[in-house]
PDB file of C-alpha atoms in Angstrom:
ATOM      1  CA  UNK A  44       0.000   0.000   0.000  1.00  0.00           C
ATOM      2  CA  UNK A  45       2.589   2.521   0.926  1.00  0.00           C
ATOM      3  CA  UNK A  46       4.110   1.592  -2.653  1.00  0.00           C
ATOM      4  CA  UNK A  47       1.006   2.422  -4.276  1.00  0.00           C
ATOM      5  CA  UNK A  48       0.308   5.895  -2.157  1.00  0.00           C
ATOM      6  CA  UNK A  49       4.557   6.613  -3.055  1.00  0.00           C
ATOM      7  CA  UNK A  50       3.928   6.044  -7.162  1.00  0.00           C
ATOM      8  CA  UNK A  51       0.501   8.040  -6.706  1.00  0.00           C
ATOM      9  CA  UNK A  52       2.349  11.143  -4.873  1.00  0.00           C
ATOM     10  CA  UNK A  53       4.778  11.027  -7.511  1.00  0.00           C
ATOM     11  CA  UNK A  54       2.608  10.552 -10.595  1.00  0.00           C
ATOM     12  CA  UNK A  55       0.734  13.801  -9.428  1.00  0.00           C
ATOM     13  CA  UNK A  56       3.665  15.587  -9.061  1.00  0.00           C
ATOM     14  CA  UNK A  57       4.847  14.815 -12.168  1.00  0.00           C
ATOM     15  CA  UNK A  58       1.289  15.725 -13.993  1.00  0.00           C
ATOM     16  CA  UNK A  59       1.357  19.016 -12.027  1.00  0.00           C
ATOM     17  CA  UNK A  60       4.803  19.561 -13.147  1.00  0.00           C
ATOM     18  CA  UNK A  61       3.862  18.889 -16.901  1.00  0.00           C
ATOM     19  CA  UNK A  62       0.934  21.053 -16.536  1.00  0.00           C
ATOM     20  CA  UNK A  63       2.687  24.232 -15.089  1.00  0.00           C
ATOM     21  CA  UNK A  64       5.558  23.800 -17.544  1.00  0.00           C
ATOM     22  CA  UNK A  65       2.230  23.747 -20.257  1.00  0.00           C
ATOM     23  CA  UNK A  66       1.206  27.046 -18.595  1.00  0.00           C
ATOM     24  CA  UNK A  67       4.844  28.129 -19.308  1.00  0.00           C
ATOM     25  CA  UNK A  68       4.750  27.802 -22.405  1.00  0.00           C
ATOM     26  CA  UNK A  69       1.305  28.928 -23.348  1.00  0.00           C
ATOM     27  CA  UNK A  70       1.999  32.220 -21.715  1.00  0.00           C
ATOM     28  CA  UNK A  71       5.268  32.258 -23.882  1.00  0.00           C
ATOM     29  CA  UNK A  72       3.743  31.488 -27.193  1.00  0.00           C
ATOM     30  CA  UNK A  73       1.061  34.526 -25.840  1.00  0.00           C
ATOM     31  CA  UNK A  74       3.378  36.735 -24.983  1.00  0.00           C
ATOM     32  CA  UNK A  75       5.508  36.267 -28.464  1.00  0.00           C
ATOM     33  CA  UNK A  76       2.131  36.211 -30.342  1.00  0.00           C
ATOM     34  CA  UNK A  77       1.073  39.747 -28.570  1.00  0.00           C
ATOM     35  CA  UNK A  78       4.971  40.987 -29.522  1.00  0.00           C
ATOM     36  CA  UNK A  79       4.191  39.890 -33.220  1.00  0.00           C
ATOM     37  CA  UNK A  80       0.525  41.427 -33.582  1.00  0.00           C
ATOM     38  CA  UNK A  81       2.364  44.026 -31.392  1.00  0.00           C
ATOM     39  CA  UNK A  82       5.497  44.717 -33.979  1.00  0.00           C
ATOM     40  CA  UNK A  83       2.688  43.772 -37.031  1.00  0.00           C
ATOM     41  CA  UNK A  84       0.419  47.124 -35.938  1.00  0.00           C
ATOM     42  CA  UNK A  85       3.381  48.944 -35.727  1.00  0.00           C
ATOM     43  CA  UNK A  86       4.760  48.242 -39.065  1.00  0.00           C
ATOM     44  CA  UNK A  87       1.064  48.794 -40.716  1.00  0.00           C
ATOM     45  CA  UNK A  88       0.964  52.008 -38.869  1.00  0.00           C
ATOM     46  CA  UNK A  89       4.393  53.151 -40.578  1.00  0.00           C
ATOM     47  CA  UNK A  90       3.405  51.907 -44.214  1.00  0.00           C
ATOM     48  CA  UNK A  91       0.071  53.909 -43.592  1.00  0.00           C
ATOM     49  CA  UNK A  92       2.042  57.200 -42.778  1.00  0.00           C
ATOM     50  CA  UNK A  93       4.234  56.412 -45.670  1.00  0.00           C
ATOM     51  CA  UNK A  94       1.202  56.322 -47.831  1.00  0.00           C
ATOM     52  CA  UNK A  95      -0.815  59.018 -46.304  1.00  0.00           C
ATOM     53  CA  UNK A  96       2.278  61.321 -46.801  1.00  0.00           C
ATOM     54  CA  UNK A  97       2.394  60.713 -50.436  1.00  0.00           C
ATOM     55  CA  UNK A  98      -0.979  61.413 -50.857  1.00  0.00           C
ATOM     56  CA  UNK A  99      -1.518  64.126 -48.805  1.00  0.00           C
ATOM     57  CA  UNK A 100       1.306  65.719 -49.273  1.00  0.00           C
ATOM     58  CA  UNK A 101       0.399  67.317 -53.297  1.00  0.00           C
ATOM     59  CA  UNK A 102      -1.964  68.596 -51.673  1.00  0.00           C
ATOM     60  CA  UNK A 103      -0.112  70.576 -48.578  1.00  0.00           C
ATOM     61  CA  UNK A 104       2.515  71.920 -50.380  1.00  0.00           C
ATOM     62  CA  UNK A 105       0.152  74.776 -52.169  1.00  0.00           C
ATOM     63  CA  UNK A 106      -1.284  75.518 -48.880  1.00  0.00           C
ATOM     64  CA  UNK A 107       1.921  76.150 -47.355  1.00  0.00           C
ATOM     65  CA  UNK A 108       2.910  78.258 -50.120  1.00  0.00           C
ATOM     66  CA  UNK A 109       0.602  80.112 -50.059  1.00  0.00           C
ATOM     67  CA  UNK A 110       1.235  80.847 -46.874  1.00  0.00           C
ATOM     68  CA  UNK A 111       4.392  82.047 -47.396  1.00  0.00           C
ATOM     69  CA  UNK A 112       2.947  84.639 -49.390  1.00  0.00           C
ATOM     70  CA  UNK A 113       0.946  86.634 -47.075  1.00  0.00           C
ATOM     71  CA  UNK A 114       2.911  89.321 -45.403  1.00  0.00           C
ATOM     72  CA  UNK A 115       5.802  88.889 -47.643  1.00  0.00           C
ATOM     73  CA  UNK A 116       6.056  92.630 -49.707  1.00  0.00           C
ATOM     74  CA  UNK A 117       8.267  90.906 -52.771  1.00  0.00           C
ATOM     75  CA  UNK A 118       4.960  88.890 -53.710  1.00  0.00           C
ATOM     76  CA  UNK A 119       3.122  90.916 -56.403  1.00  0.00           C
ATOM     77  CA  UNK A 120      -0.532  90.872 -55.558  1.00  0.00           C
ATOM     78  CA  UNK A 121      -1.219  88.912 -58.891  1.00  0.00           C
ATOM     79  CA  UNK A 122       1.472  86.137 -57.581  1.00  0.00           C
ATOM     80  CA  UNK A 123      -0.134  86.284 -54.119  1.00  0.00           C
ATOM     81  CA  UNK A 124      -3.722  85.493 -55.839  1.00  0.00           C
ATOM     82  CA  UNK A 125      -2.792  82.914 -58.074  1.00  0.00           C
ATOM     83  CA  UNK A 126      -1.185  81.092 -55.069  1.00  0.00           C
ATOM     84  CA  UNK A 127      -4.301  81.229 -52.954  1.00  0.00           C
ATOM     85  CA  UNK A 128      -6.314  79.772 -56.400  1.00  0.00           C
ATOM     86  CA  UNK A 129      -3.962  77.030 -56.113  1.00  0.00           C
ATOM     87  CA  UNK A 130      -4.072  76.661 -52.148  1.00  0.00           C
ATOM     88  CA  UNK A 131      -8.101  76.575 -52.516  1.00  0.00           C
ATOM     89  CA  UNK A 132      -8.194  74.077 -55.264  1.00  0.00           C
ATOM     90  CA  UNK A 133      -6.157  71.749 -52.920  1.00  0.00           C
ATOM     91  CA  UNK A 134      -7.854  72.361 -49.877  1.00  0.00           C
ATOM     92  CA  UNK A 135     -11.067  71.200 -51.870  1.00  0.00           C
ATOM     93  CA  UNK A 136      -8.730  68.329 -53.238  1.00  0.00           C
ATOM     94  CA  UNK A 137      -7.427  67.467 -50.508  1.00  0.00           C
ATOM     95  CA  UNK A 138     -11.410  67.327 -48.603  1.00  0.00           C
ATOM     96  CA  UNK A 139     -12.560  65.211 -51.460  1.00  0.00           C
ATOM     97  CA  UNK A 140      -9.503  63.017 -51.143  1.00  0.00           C
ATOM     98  CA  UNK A 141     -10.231  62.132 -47.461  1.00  0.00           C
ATOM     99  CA  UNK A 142     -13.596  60.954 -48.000  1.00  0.00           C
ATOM    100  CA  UNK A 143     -12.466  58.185 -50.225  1.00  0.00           C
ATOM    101  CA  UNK A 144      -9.469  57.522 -48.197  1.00  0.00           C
ATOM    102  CA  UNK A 145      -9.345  54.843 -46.032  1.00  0.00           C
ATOM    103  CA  UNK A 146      -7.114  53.291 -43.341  1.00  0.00           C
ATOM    104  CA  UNK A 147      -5.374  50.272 -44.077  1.00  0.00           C
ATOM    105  CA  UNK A 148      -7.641  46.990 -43.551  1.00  0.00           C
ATOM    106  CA  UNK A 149      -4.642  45.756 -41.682  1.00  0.00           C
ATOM    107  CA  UNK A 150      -4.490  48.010 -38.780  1.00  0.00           C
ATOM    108  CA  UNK A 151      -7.084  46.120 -35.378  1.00  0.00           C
ATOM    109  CA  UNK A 152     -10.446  48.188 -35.709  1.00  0.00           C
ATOM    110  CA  UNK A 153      -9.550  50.590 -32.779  1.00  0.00           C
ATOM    111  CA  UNK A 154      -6.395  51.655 -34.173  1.00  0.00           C
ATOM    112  CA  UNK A 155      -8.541  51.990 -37.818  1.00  0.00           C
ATOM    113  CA  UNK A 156     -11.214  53.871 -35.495  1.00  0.00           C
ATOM    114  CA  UNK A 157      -8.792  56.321 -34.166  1.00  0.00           C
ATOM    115  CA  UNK A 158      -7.218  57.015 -37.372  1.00  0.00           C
ATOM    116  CA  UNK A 159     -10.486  57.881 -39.100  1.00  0.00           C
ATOM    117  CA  UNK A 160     -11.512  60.328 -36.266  1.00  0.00           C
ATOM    118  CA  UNK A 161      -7.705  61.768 -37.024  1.00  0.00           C
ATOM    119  CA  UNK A 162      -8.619  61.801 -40.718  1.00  0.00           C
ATOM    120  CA  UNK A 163     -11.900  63.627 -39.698  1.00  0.00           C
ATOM    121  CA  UNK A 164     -10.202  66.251 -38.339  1.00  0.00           C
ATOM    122  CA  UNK A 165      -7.386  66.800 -41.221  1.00  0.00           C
ATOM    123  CA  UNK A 166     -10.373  67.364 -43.407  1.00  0.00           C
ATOM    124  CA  UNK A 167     -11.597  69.564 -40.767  1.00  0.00           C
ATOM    125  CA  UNK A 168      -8.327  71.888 -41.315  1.00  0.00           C
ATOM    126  CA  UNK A 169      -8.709  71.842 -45.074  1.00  0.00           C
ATOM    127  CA  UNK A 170     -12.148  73.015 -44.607  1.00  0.00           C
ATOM    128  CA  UNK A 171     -11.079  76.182 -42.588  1.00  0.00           C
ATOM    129  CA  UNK A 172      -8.456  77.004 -44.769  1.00  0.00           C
ATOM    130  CA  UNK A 173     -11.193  76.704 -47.959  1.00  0.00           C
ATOM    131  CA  UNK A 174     -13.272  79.319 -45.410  1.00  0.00           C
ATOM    132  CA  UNK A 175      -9.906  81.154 -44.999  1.00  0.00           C
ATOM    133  CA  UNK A 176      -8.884  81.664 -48.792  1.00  0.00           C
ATOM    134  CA  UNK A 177     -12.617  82.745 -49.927  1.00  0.00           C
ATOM    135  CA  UNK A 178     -13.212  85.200 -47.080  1.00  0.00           C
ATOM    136  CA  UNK A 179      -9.935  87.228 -47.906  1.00  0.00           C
ATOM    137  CA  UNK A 180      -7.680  85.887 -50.725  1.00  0.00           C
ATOM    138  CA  UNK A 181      -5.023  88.352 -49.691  1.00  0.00           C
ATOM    139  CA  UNK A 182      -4.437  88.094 -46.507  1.00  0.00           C
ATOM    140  CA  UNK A 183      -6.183  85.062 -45.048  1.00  0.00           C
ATOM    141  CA  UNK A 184      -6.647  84.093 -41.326  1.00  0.00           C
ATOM    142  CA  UNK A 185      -5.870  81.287 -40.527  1.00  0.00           C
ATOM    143  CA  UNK A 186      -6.124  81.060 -36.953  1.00  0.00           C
ATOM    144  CA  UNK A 187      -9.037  78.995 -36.728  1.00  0.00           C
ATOM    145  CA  UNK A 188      -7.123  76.472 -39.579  1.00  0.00           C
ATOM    146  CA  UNK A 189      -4.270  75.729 -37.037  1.00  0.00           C
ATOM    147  CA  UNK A 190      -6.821  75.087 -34.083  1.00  0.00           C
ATOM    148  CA  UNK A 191      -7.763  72.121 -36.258  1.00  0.00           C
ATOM    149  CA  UNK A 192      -4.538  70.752 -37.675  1.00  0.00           C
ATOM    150  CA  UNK A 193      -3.393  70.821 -33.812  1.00  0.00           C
ATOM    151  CA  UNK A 194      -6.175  68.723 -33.199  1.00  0.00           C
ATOM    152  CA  UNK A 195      -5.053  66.585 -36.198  1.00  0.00           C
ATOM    153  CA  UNK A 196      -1.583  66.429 -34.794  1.00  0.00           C
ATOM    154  CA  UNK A 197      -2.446  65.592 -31.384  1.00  0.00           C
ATOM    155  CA  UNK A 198      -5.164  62.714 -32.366  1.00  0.00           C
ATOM    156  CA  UNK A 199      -2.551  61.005 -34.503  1.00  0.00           C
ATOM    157  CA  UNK A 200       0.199  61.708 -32.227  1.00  0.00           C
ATOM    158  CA  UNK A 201      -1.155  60.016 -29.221  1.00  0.00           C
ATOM    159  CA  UNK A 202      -2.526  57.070 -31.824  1.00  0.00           C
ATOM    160  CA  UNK A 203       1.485  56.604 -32.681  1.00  0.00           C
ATOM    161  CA  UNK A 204       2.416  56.288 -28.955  1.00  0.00           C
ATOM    162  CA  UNK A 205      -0.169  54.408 -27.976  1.00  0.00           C
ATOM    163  CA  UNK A 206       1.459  51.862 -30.125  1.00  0.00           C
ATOM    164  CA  UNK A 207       4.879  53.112 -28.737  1.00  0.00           C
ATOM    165  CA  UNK A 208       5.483  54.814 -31.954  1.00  0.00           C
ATOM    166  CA  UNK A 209       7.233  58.159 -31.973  1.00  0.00           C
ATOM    167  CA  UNK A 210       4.841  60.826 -32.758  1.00  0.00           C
ATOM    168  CA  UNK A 211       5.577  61.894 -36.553  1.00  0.00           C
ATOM    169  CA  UNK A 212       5.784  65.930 -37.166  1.00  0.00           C
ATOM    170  CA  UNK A 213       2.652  66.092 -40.033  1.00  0.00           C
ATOM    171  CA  UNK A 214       3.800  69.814 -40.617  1.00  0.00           C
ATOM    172  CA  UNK A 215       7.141  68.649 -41.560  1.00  0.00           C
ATOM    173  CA  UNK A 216       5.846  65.137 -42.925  1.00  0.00           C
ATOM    174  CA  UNK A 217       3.371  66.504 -45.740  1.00  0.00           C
ATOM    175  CA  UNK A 218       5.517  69.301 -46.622  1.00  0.00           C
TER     176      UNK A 218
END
């Protein structure tokens, strides 16, 4: 009897042994499956800013020259107007553009979700700076503009780091 209670004792410890060293490894194989979907998000996020930037950017680049022109006394008034025909066109580009975009069917649907609110504010910003160029051609304001690109920036920013991304510079990205 006390051989049969000596095999039982160790046959249990050595089941309970095989099953924690199975709960090793299952939380390993988790843990390296997270760290892929993990490193897979990340690398979706970077093609999609990659993509984004050559989109978007054909479309920044009048704005911001535009820009450039108000204030500056060497721009002759006819220069300064066709610029802000140009910067208009591609602010109503640039609006149409976004509602066709969309985020990459890769990204997990809250990362998609947060992007498209970003999105919804970029086209937000091209709106105002539509408003902007019609109300005064020469000299537009656009204070209101900026309040919604910084909303832009911030929403994406925080969507980078919150998949430990560095935040990317849109200014300096679509220029």
């Amino acid at each position: 009897m006390k051989k049969f209670l000596l095999a039982l004792g160790l046959i249990s410890a050595l089941v309970i042994a095989g099953c924690q060293s199975d709960d090793g490894k299952d939380k390993e194989e988790k843990a390296s499956e997270e760290n892929a979907s993990d490193s897979d998000v990340k690398l979706v996020l970077l093609d999609e800013q990659a993509n984004f930037t050559s989109t978007f950017s054909q479309f920044q680049q009048p704005i911001n020259a535009y820009q450039a022109t108000i204030g500056d006394e060497e721009v002759t008034p006819e220069d300064r107007a066709a610029a802000a025909d140009e910067a208009l066109v591609a602010a109503k580009n640039a609006q149409t553009e976004l509602d066709n975009y969309k985020p990459s069917a890769d990204l997990p649907d809250d990362v998609k979700d947060s992007y498209t609110k970003a999105l919804t504010m970029l086209k937000d910003y091209y709106s105002e700076v539509a408003s902007a160029i019609e109300a005064n051609a020469d000299a537009a304001d656009f204070t209101s503009a900026q309040a919604k690109w910084d909303e832009y920036q911030s929403a994406i920013g925080t969507l980078y780091e919150n998949s430990d991304l560095l935040a990317p510079n849109m200014a300096d990205a679509l220029s």
